[in-house]
């Protein structure tokens, strides 16, 4: 009961107290339930067990339904949950498939925050995990303002007929009427002559065309409090807090109601009507006999000879006299009692109530109570349970059809869950309560009613779907429609119709909601549910869902539920349309889904695998289009270029430098996923080149320096037996706008070929020098004879090249010989001496001429060799490592031409 309604009830009890009656203390406020359906125009949404902690493992659903065309608003009074694991999600519609307004946890909502719907329904889901379930929430909801015809009797005599609701206390007209009616005793006592107007302005304010109601004037409230407050205080009660005058506006025709009633200021502590003192009613001849618990009394005259009648509420039996008569100041019998019996028999049952023994107190142990119910022929009996609490698994309520208690019961009920309604097949049923030896629990309360047999029964709900079924029986021609939950496909008829005929039946069996094993999904959003078990599965299954949203978006996967039980079952998500794509996530019974998954592009592949059993558990996920994420622009490089303008995840860009610069860093960088996405390496930079490329060292040669900077020089030489082909010295030259280059191409070392003339071997009666046994082209050998012998032939031989290509080297003349000298007379000695001088001259001359000839032949041979080698050098010179001098006109070595004398 709202606080104001409760207080008004106490006020009414206070007036009765003045007549000698005792007010009843109201029951303490019970903890709030977990969720519920709300159709009033105003109310409170409370976390489970409020105002206590909501506890662990809560799962509550709150459905709010306003009038069609109206909207709803939520106003937060208090909100505090665990930061992680406990969440309140608000959906803008009738179920969890509606758009999400927001998900809140921790202290994300504060007092005064408002959440508005776009339609006439809101769906709230609250869940908590297994730890730290402390705190809670208190949220007020209200319907949009609208005008209604005044139906509250207390306010129908005022000068307006239309009131705006919700009123100033956020109530609809029904609640307002119940609450204001409890102030009727004060109005009748006329403790303030305008109390009726003040109360109606608060509870049923006139509809004046605005979006909200005006409040009554503060002075009108103060006058009512001044006139009626003292009467309330006389019986120990204070003026109600929700009628606090300090919150009302001051007198102004534009802002408050009732200013025209206030002709003059009201002095403090006074009223325009004097307070009325309540006088005790004279004591009657008989005392008030009271009323039995769970019953009522008819008759209020307690004078001598008067009679009062007693009756019990439905489900209770009266024990004692049903009437009492006052005689000589006392009643002629004790007050009767009303009890809930253990069993009974009811014939011609039409409608009534059955209660467990002692209800609402606990039932006793060792009970066996049987109720027989019989309706007229052609009628069926329906049971509707209001409350149900039996010791789970120990105490049972059995329901039998056609008075057959020994047969199998139609229903065996136990525990604390309120059973669904049940309709019999015949007009006779039996209920039997059986309890064990333990003390019982709260028991049950049910309504029975007889129903004509000419109806179709409720076809019932379907698994993983919803229906429009709102009643138990349907007339011919009426229909029930079915719709599957997100992620399921409907197999069968979506609409069932009750057929005409003597026995009403539906035109088809209820449909089935089936979750497919895989599929191609191209909508902007959708739901994937764990596949319906396959009874023929013997080896396991792989289910593939290919999701492809608009190419300008990426895919976000959000898990609604995930509970895999099979050890081999897993769910994998790939960043693309096939198994070759990069894996994004892999979930299993030991690694359940815990966070949203994002793709880098517009496609994902969802793979679910399970083994040969069908007890793999279940999951549900929703995919939606999400904005693509990018890496920040990496920028360009100075003295270089960047190639690529796509900065999305896993894209890459490339960098190059101008000719005179080298790239320092990575030539290619890749955008890596992350929060936020980042490049895998920093942007490179272009550095000015200040050195020539290393010219290298020729094989079988050496270099005198490793300095390759601009202006430096390096020199080359070859090992013995090799000759240098090219420039001996290279210099690194700078070039504006281009890389530095060497001024010549690197030289090479080439092997000098070995070519020998035959060894003279042996000279009879003489000798020769040198005796090296290796006579290269150009070598000179000198011959001489022993004493007493004379040299015949050339004294000197020179080793020459062969006469034709490929011919072996040869000596320039035949080998000489030594012959014995002839002895002459002394007269001829002078002539001999003269001949000797001439011979000596000739020999010397030949030696000189031979030396010149040998030198020229040797030079000619070397020049020919040089020319044969240089013919292997390319005729042009175009190498980026080297710079060709502008004045270089050397076409290669020349061979001197000479004539031998």
mmCIF file of N, CA and C in Angstrom, residues 121-213:
data_model
loop_
_atom_site.group_PDB
_atom_site.id
_atom_site.type_symbol
_atom_site.label_atom_id
_atom_site.label_comp_id
_atom_site.label_asym_id
_atom_site.label_seq_id
_atom_site.Cartn_x
_atom_site.Cartn_y
_atom_site.Cartn_z
ATOM 1 N N UNK A 121 5.653 1.012 -24.654
ATOM 2 C CA UNK A 121 6.129 -0.099 -23.846
ATOM 3 C C UNK A 121 7.626 0.043 -23.567
ATOM 4 N N UNK A 122 8.036 -0.464 -22.423
ATOM 5 C CA UNK A 122 9.447 -0.562 -22.054
ATOM 6 C C UNK A 122 9.690 -1.963 -21.500
ATOM 7 N N UNK A 123 10.876 -2.483 -21.784
ATOM 8 C CA UNK A 123 11.276 -3.820 -21.311
ATOM 9 C C UNK A 123 12.629 -3.661 -20.626
ATOM 10 N N UNK A 124 12.703 -4.014 -19.324
ATOM 11 C CA UNK A 124 13.934 -3.883 -18.554
ATOM 12 C C UNK A 124 14.384 -5.261 -18.090
ATOM 13 N N UNK A 125 15.668 -5.530 -18.239
ATOM 14 C CA UNK A 125 16.238 -6.811 -17.818
ATOM 15 C C UNK A 125 17.370 -6.541 -16.836
ATOM 16 N N UNK A 126 17.263 -7.132 -15.647
ATOM 17 C CA UNK A 126 18.313 -6.974 -14.631
ATOM 18 C C UNK A 126 18.886 -8.346 -14.306
ATOM 19 N N UNK A 127 20.219 -8.428 -14.312
ATOM 20 C CA UNK A 127 20.890 -9.690 -13.974
ATOM 21 C C UNK A 127 22.099 -9.391 -13.109
ATOM 22 N N UNK A 128 22.403 -10.314 -12.206
ATOM 23 C CA UNK A 128 23.593 -10.197 -11.360
ATOM 24 C C UNK A 128 24.348 -11.509 -11.414
ATOM 25 N N UNK A 129 25.664 -11.433 -11.242
ATOM 26 C CA UNK A 129 26.487 -12.642 -11.281
ATOM 27 C C UNK A 129 26.530 -13.286 -9.895
ATOM 28 N N UNK A 130 27.504 -14.169 -9.696
ATOM 29 C CA UNK A 130 27.538 -14.974 -8.476
ATOM 30 C C UNK A 130 28.272 -14.310 -7.326
ATOM 31 N N UNK A 131 28.743 -13.076 -7.501
ATOM 32 C CA UNK A 131 29.506 -12.429 -6.435
ATOM 33 C C UNK A 131 29.045 -10.996 -6.243
ATOM 34 N N UNK A 132 29.197 -10.501 -5.013
ATOM 35 C CA UNK A 132 29.088 -9.086 -4.679
ATOM 36 C C UNK A 132 27.756 -8.474 -5.100
ATOM 37 N N UNK A 133 26.629 -9.157 -4.788
ATOM 38 C CA UNK A 133 25.322 -8.637 -5.158
ATOM 39 C C UNK A 133 24.794 -7.644 -4.154
ATOM 40 N N UNK A 134 25.430 -6.495 -4.031
ATOM 41 C CA UNK A 134 25.041 -5.488 -3.046
ATOM 42 C C UNK A 134 24.502 -4.258 -3.746
ATOM 43 N N UNK A 135 23.639 -3.515 -3.003
ATOM 44 C CA UNK A 135 23.065 -2.290 -3.547
ATOM 45 C C UNK A 135 21.682 -2.563 -4.094
ATOM 46 N N UNK A 136 21.279 -1.751 -5.074
ATOM 47 C CA UNK A 136 19.964 -1.909 -5.672
ATOM 48 C C UNK A 136 19.534 -0.642 -6.373
ATOM 49 N N UNK A 137 18.265 -0.635 -6.824
ATOM 50 C CA UNK A 137 17.749 0.546 -7.514
ATOM 51 C C UNK A 137 16.284 0.755 -7.175
ATOM 52 N N UNK A 138 15.879 2.002 -7.266
ATOM 53 C CA UNK A 138 14.499 2.433 -7.082
ATOM 54 C C UNK A 138 14.211 3.432 -8.189
ATOM 55 N N UNK A 139 13.360 3.047 -9.132
ATOM 56 C CA UNK A 139 13.089 3.853 -10.318
ATOM 57 C C UNK A 139 11.582 4.052 -10.430
ATOM 58 N N UNK A 140 11.162 5.278 -10.631
ATOM 59 C CA UNK A 140 9.750 5.594 -10.804
ATOM 60 C C UNK A 140 9.419 5.655 -12.295
ATOM 61 N N UNK A 141 8.360 4.978 -12.699
ATOM 62 C CA UNK A 141 7.893 5.104 -14.080
ATOM 63 C C UNK A 141 6.545 5.814 -14.086
ATOM 64 N N UNK A 142 6.259 6.483 -15.190
ATOM 65 C CA UNK A 142 4.965 7.158 -15.304
ATOM 66 C C UNK A 142 4.551 7.236 -16.765
ATOM 67 N N UNK A 143 3.227 7.185 -16.959
ATOM 68 C CA UNK A 143 2.651 7.319 -18.294
ATOM 69 C C UNK A 143 2.657 8.796 -18.690
ATOM 70 N N UNK A 144 2.537 9.057 -19.978
ATOM 71 C CA UNK A 144 2.423 10.448 -20.420
ATOM 72 C C UNK A 144 1.096 11.026 -19.928
ATOM 73 N N UNK A 145 1.045 12.352 -19.751
ATOM 74 C CA UNK A 145 -0.157 13.002 -19.233
ATOM 75 C C UNK A 145 -1.306 12.905 -20.243
ATOM 76 N N UNK A 146 -2.545 12.713 -19.714
ATOM 77 C CA UNK A 146 -3.729 12.698 -20.561
ATOM 78 C C UNK A 146 -4.942 13.056 -19.691
ATOM 79 N N UNK A 147 -6.013 13.444 -20.349
ATOM 80 C CA UNK A 147 -7.212 13.876 -19.637
ATOM 81 C C UNK A 147 -8.222 12.739 -19.583
ATOM 82 N N UNK A 148 -8.913 12.643 -18.442
ATOM 83 C CA UNK A 148 -9.952 11.632 -18.253
ATOM 84 C C UNK A 148 -11.165 12.281 -17.576
ATOM 85 N N UNK A 149 -12.335 11.709 -17.841
ATOM 86 C CA UNK A 149 -13.535 12.156 -17.153
ATOM 87 C C UNK A 149 -13.449 11.785 -15.664
ATOM 88 N N UNK A 150 -13.813 12.695 -14.790
ATOM 89 C CA UNK A 150 -13.697 12.465 -13.350
ATOM 90 C C UNK A 150 -14.720 11.402 -12.927
ATOM 91 N N UNK A 151 -14.230 10.328 -12.309
ATOM 92 C CA UNK A 151 -15.105 9.261 -11.801
ATOM 93 C C UNK A 151 -15.004 9.113 -10.288
ATOM 94 N N UNK A 152 -14.169 9.930 -9.634
ATOM 95 C CA UNK A 152 -14.009 9.868 -8.179
ATOM 96 C C UNK A 152 -15.209 10.547 -7.529
ATOM 97 N N UNK A 153 -16.025 9.833 -6.752
ATOM 98 C CA UNK A 153 -17.258 10.440 -6.195
ATOM 99 C C UNK A 153 -16.996 11.731 -5.423
ATOM 100 N N UNK A 154 -15.932 11.794 -4.634
ATOM 101 C CA UNK A 154 -15.665 12.959 -3.807
ATOM 102 C C UNK A 154 -15.454 14.216 -4.646
ATOM 103 N N UNK A 155 -15.032 14.043 -5.924
ATOM 104 C CA UNK A 155 -14.684 15.198 -6.756
ATOM 105 C C UNK A 155 -15.696 15.470 -7.860
ATOM 106 N N UNK A 156 -16.770 14.683 -7.934
ATOM 107 C CA UNK A 156 -17.723 14.870 -9.035
ATOM 108 C C UNK A 156 -18.649 16.048 -8.827
ATOM 109 N N UNK A 157 -18.646 16.661 -7.660
ATOM 110 C CA UNK A 157 -19.535 17.801 -7.395
ATOM 111 C C UNK A 157 -18.838 19.132 -7.574
ATOM 112 N N UNK A 158 -17.565 19.123 -7.992
ATOM 113 C CA UNK A 158 -16.838 20.379 -8.196
ATOM 114 C C UNK A 158 -17.162 20.950 -9.567
ATOM 115 N N UNK A 159 -16.577 22.109 -9.875
ATOM 116 C CA UNK A 159 -16.934 22.834 -11.095
ATOM 117 C C UNK A 159 -16.110 22.411 -12.310
ATOM 118 N N UNK A 160 -15.582 21.201 -12.343
ATOM 119 C CA UNK A 160 -14.923 20.667 -13.543
ATOM 120 C C UNK A 160 -15.210 19.177 -13.624
ATOM 121 N N UNK A 161 -15.194 18.649 -14.850
ATOM 122 C CA UNK A 161 -15.563 17.243 -15.078
ATOM 123 C C UNK A 161 -14.428 16.426 -15.676
ATOM 124 N N UNK A 162 -13.319 17.077 -16.039
ATOM 125 C CA UNK A 162 -12.196 16.363 -16.665
ATOM 126 C C UNK A 162 -10.938 16.627 -15.848
ATOM 127 N N UNK A 163 -10.200 15.537 -15.521
ATOM 128 C CA UNK A 163 -8.974 15.653 -14.715
ATOM 129 C C UNK A 163 -7.789 15.084 -15.502
ATOM 130 N N UNK A 164 -6.608 15.584 -15.147
ATOM 131 C CA UNK A 164 -5.388 15.143 -15.841
ATOM 132 C C UNK A 164 -4.679 14.071 -15.009
ATOM 133 N N UNK A 165 -4.268 13.014 -15.704
ATOM 134 C CA UNK A 165 -3.556 11.916 -15.057
ATOM 135 C C UNK A 165 -2.353 11.525 -15.904
ATOM 136 N N UNK A 166 -1.261 11.070 -15.264
ATOM 137 C CA UNK A 166 -1.062 10.921 -13.825
ATOM 138 C C UNK A 166 -1.178 12.256 -13.094
ATOM 139 N N UNK A 167 -1.653 12.184 -11.854
ATOM 140 C CA UNK A 167 -1.887 13.407 -11.095
ATOM 141 C C UNK A 167 -0.592 13.930 -10.467
ATOM 142 N N UNK A 168 -0.732 14.900 -9.576
ATOM 143 C CA UNK A 168 0.446 15.502 -8.954
ATOM 144 C C UNK A 168 1.204 14.526 -8.057
ATOM 145 N N UNK A 169 0.564 13.405 -7.737
ATOM 146 C CA UNK A 169 1.227 12.371 -6.937
ATOM 147 C C UNK A 169 1.605 11.172 -7.801
ATOM 148 N N UNK A 170 1.580 11.379 -9.142
ATOM 149 C CA UNK A 170 1.951 10.328 -10.101
ATOM 150 C C UNK A 170 1.074 9.089 -9.979
ATOM 151 N N UNK A 171 -0.229 9.298 -9.831
ATOM 152 C CA UNK A 171 -1.180 8.206 -9.709
ATOM 153 C C UNK A 171 -2.146 8.230 -10.887
ATOM 154 N N UNK A 172 -2.688 7.048 -11.210
ATOM 155 C CA UNK A 172 -3.809 7.018 -12.145
ATOM 156 C C UNK A 172 -5.094 7.264 -11.355
ATOM 157 N N UNK A 173 -6.223 7.351 -12.065
ATOM 158 C CA UNK A 173 -7.467 7.737 -11.394
ATOM 159 C C UNK A 173 -7.964 6.659 -10.432
ATOM 160 N N UNK A 174 -7.695 5.394 -10.757
ATOM 161 C CA UNK A 174 -8.163 4.324 -9.864
ATOM 162 C C UNK A 174 -7.463 4.410 -8.507
ATOM 163 N N UNK A 175 -6.114 4.524 -8.557
ATOM 164 C CA UNK A 175 -5.367 4.617 -7.299
ATOM 165 C C UNK A 175 -5.706 5.905 -6.554
ATOM 166 N N UNK A 176 -5.844 6.984 -7.315
ATOM 167 C CA UNK A 176 -6.186 8.260 -6.668
ATOM 168 C C UNK A 176 -7.540 8.172 -5.972
ATOM 169 N N UNK A 177 -8.521 7.502 -6.633
ATOM 170 C CA UNK A 177 -9.852 7.384 -6.026
ATOM 171 C C UNK A 177 -9.835 6.576 -4.747
ATOM 172 N N UNK A 178 -9.025 5.484 -4.752
ATOM 173 C CA UNK A 178 -8.938 4.664 -3.543
ATOM 174 C C UNK A 178 -8.318 5.455 -2.397
ATOM 175 N N UNK A 179 -7.323 6.251 -2.711
ATOM 176 C CA UNK A 179 -6.615 6.955 -1.646
ATOM 177 C C UNK A 179 -7.417 8.133 -1.107
ATOM 178 N N UNK A 180 -8.029 8.913 -2.013
ATOM 179 C CA UNK A 180 -8.754 10.110 -1.546
ATOM 180 C C UNK A 180 -10.024 9.731 -0.780
ATOM 181 N N UNK A 181 -10.580 8.540 -1.080
ATOM 182 C CA UNK A 181 -11.813 8.141 -0.391
ATOM 183 C C UNK A 181 -11.594 7.961 1.100
ATOM 184 N N UNK A 182 -10.344 7.704 1.500
ATOM 185 C CA UNK A 182 -10.063 7.483 2.914
ATOM 186 C C UNK A 182 -10.003 8.785 3.701
ATOM 187 N N UNK A 183 -10.056 9.918 2.975
ATOM 188 C CA UNK A 183 -10.159 11.206 3.672
ATOM 189 C C UNK A 183 -11.617 11.627 3.873
ATOM 190 N N UNK A 184 -12.576 10.804 3.440
ATOM 191 C CA UNK A 184 -13.990 11.184 3.555
ATOM 192 C C UNK A 184 -14.404 11.528 4.988
ATOM 193 N N UNK A 185 -13.934 10.790 6.016
ATOM 194 C CA UNK A 185 -14.332 11.183 7.390
ATOM 195 C C UNK A 185 -13.915 12.615 7.738
ATOM 196 N N UNK A 186 -12.711 13.018 7.326
ATOM 197 C CA UNK A 186 -12.287 14.392 7.612
ATOM 198 C C UNK A 186 -13.143 15.401 6.863
ATOM 199 N N UNK A 187 -13.503 15.054 5.593
ATOM 200 C CA UNK A 187 -14.377 15.969 4.839
ATOM 201 C C UNK A 187 -15.739 16.081 5.513
ATOM 202 N N UNK A 188 -16.271 14.939 5.984
ATOM 203 C CA UNK A 188 -17.580 14.958 6.637
ATOM 204 C C UNK A 188 -17.550 15.708 7.962
ATOM 205 N N UNK A 189 -16.405 15.642 8.650
ATOM 206 C CA UNK A 189 -16.272 16.383 9.907
ATOM 207 C C UNK A 189 -16.124 17.881 9.673
ATOM 208 N N UNK A 190 -15.871 18.265 8.414
ATOM 209 C CA UNK A 190 -15.730 19.669 8.037
ATOM 210 C C UNK A 190 -14.713 20.404 8.913
ATOM 211 N N UNK A 191 -13.552 19.758 9.083
ATOM 212 C CA UNK A 191 -12.498 20.423 9.820
ATOM 213 C C UNK A 191 -11.960 21.632 9.040
ATOM 214 N N UNK A 192 -12.165 21.646 7.705
ATOM 215 C CA UNK A 192 -11.859 22.820 6.886
ATOM 216 C C UNK A 192 -12.838 22.804 5.716
ATOM 217 N N UNK A 193 -13.518 23.929 5.474
ATOM 218 C CA UNK A 193 -14.611 23.932 4.513
ATOM 219 C C UNK A 193 -14.153 23.697 3.072
ATOM 220 N N UNK A 194 -12.868 23.979 2.751
ATOM 221 C CA UNK A 194 -12.374 23.743 1.392
ATOM 222 C C UNK A 194 -11.441 22.528 1.329
ATOM 223 N N UNK A 195 -11.554 21.619 2.324
ATOM 224 C CA UNK A 195 -10.705 20.423 2.289
ATOM 225 C C UNK A 195 -10.984 19.575 1.039
ATOM 226 N N UNK A 196 -12.282 19.456 0.654
ATOM 227 C CA UNK A 196 -12.634 18.680 -0.538
ATOM 228 C C UNK A 196 -11.924 19.255 -1.773
ATOM 229 N N UNK A 197 -11.971 20.596 -1.954
ATOM 230 C CA UNK A 197 -11.321 21.200 -3.120
ATOM 231 C C UNK A 197 -9.809 20.966 -3.095
ATOM 232 N N UNK A 198 -9.207 21.149 -1.923
ATOM 233 C CA UNK A 198 -7.755 20.956 -1.833
ATOM 234 C C UNK A 198 -7.361 19.520 -2.196
ATOM 235 N N UNK A 199 -8.086 18.531 -1.628
ATOM 236 C CA UNK A 199 -7.754 17.130 -1.917
ATOM 237 C C UNK A 199 -7.955 16.802 -3.395
ATOM 238 N N UNK A 200 -9.041 17.308 -4.010
ATOM 239 C CA UNK A 200 -9.302 17.024 -5.421
ATOM 240 C C UNK A 200 -8.267 17.712 -6.316
ATOM 241 N N UNK A 201 -7.814 18.888 -5.939
ATOM 242 C CA UNK A 201 -6.763 19.535 -6.730
ATOM 243 C C UNK A 201 -5.469 18.709 -6.697
ATOM 244 N N UNK A 202 -5.230 18.013 -5.580
ATOM 245 C CA UNK A 202 -4.033 17.174 -5.487
ATOM 246 C C UNK A 202 -4.212 15.841 -6.213
ATOM 247 N N UNK A 203 -5.391 15.184 -6.015
ATOM 248 C CA UNK A 203 -5.571 13.821 -6.513
ATOM 249 C C UNK A 203 -6.232 13.763 -7.893
ATOM 250 N N UNK A 204 -7.053 14.766 -8.228
ATOM 251 C CA UNK A 204 -7.727 14.793 -9.542
ATOM 252 C C UNK A 204 -7.725 16.217 -10.072
ATOM 253 N N UNK A 205 -6.559 16.762 -10.391
ATOM 254 C CA UNK A 205 -6.469 18.161 -10.810
ATOM 255 C C UNK A 205 -7.189 18.383 -12.136
ATOM 256 N N UNK A 206 -7.819 19.552 -12.302
ATOM 257 C CA UNK A 206 -8.571 19.821 -13.543
ATOM 258 C C UNK A 206 -7.659 19.809 -14.761
ATOM 259 N N UNK A 207 -8.211 19.278 -15.860
ATOM 260 C CA UNK A 207 -7.470 19.229 -17.129
ATOM 261 C C UNK A 207 -7.650 20.569 -17.826
ATOM 262 N N UNK A 208 -6.561 21.294 -18.025
ATOM 263 C CA UNK A 208 -6.617 22.642 -18.577
ATOM 264 C C UNK A 208 -5.880 22.757 -19.908
ATOM 265 N N UNK A 209 -5.578 21.644 -20.538
ATOM 266 C CA UNK A 209 -4.933 21.680 -21.856
ATOM 267 C C UNK A 209 -3.427 21.676 -21.840
ATOM 268 N N UNK A 210 -2.816 21.724 -20.655
ATOM 269 C CA UNK A 210 -1.361 21.692 -20.582
ATOM 270 C C UNK A 210 -0.825 20.271 -20.556
ATOM 271 N N UNK A 211 0.514 20.150 -20.556
ATOM 272 C CA UNK A 211 1.137 18.839 -20.528
ATOM 273 C C UNK A 211 1.237 18.272 -19.120
ATOM 274 N N UNK A 212 0.985 19.104 -18.091
ATOM 275 C CA UNK A 212 1.003 18.632 -16.711
ATOM 276 C C UNK A 212 -0.005 19.432 -15.916
ATOM 277 N N UNK A 213 -0.311 18.924 -14.716
ATOM 278 C CA UNK A 213 -1.326 19.546 -13.882
ATOM 279 C C UNK A 213 -0.729 20.660 -13.033
#
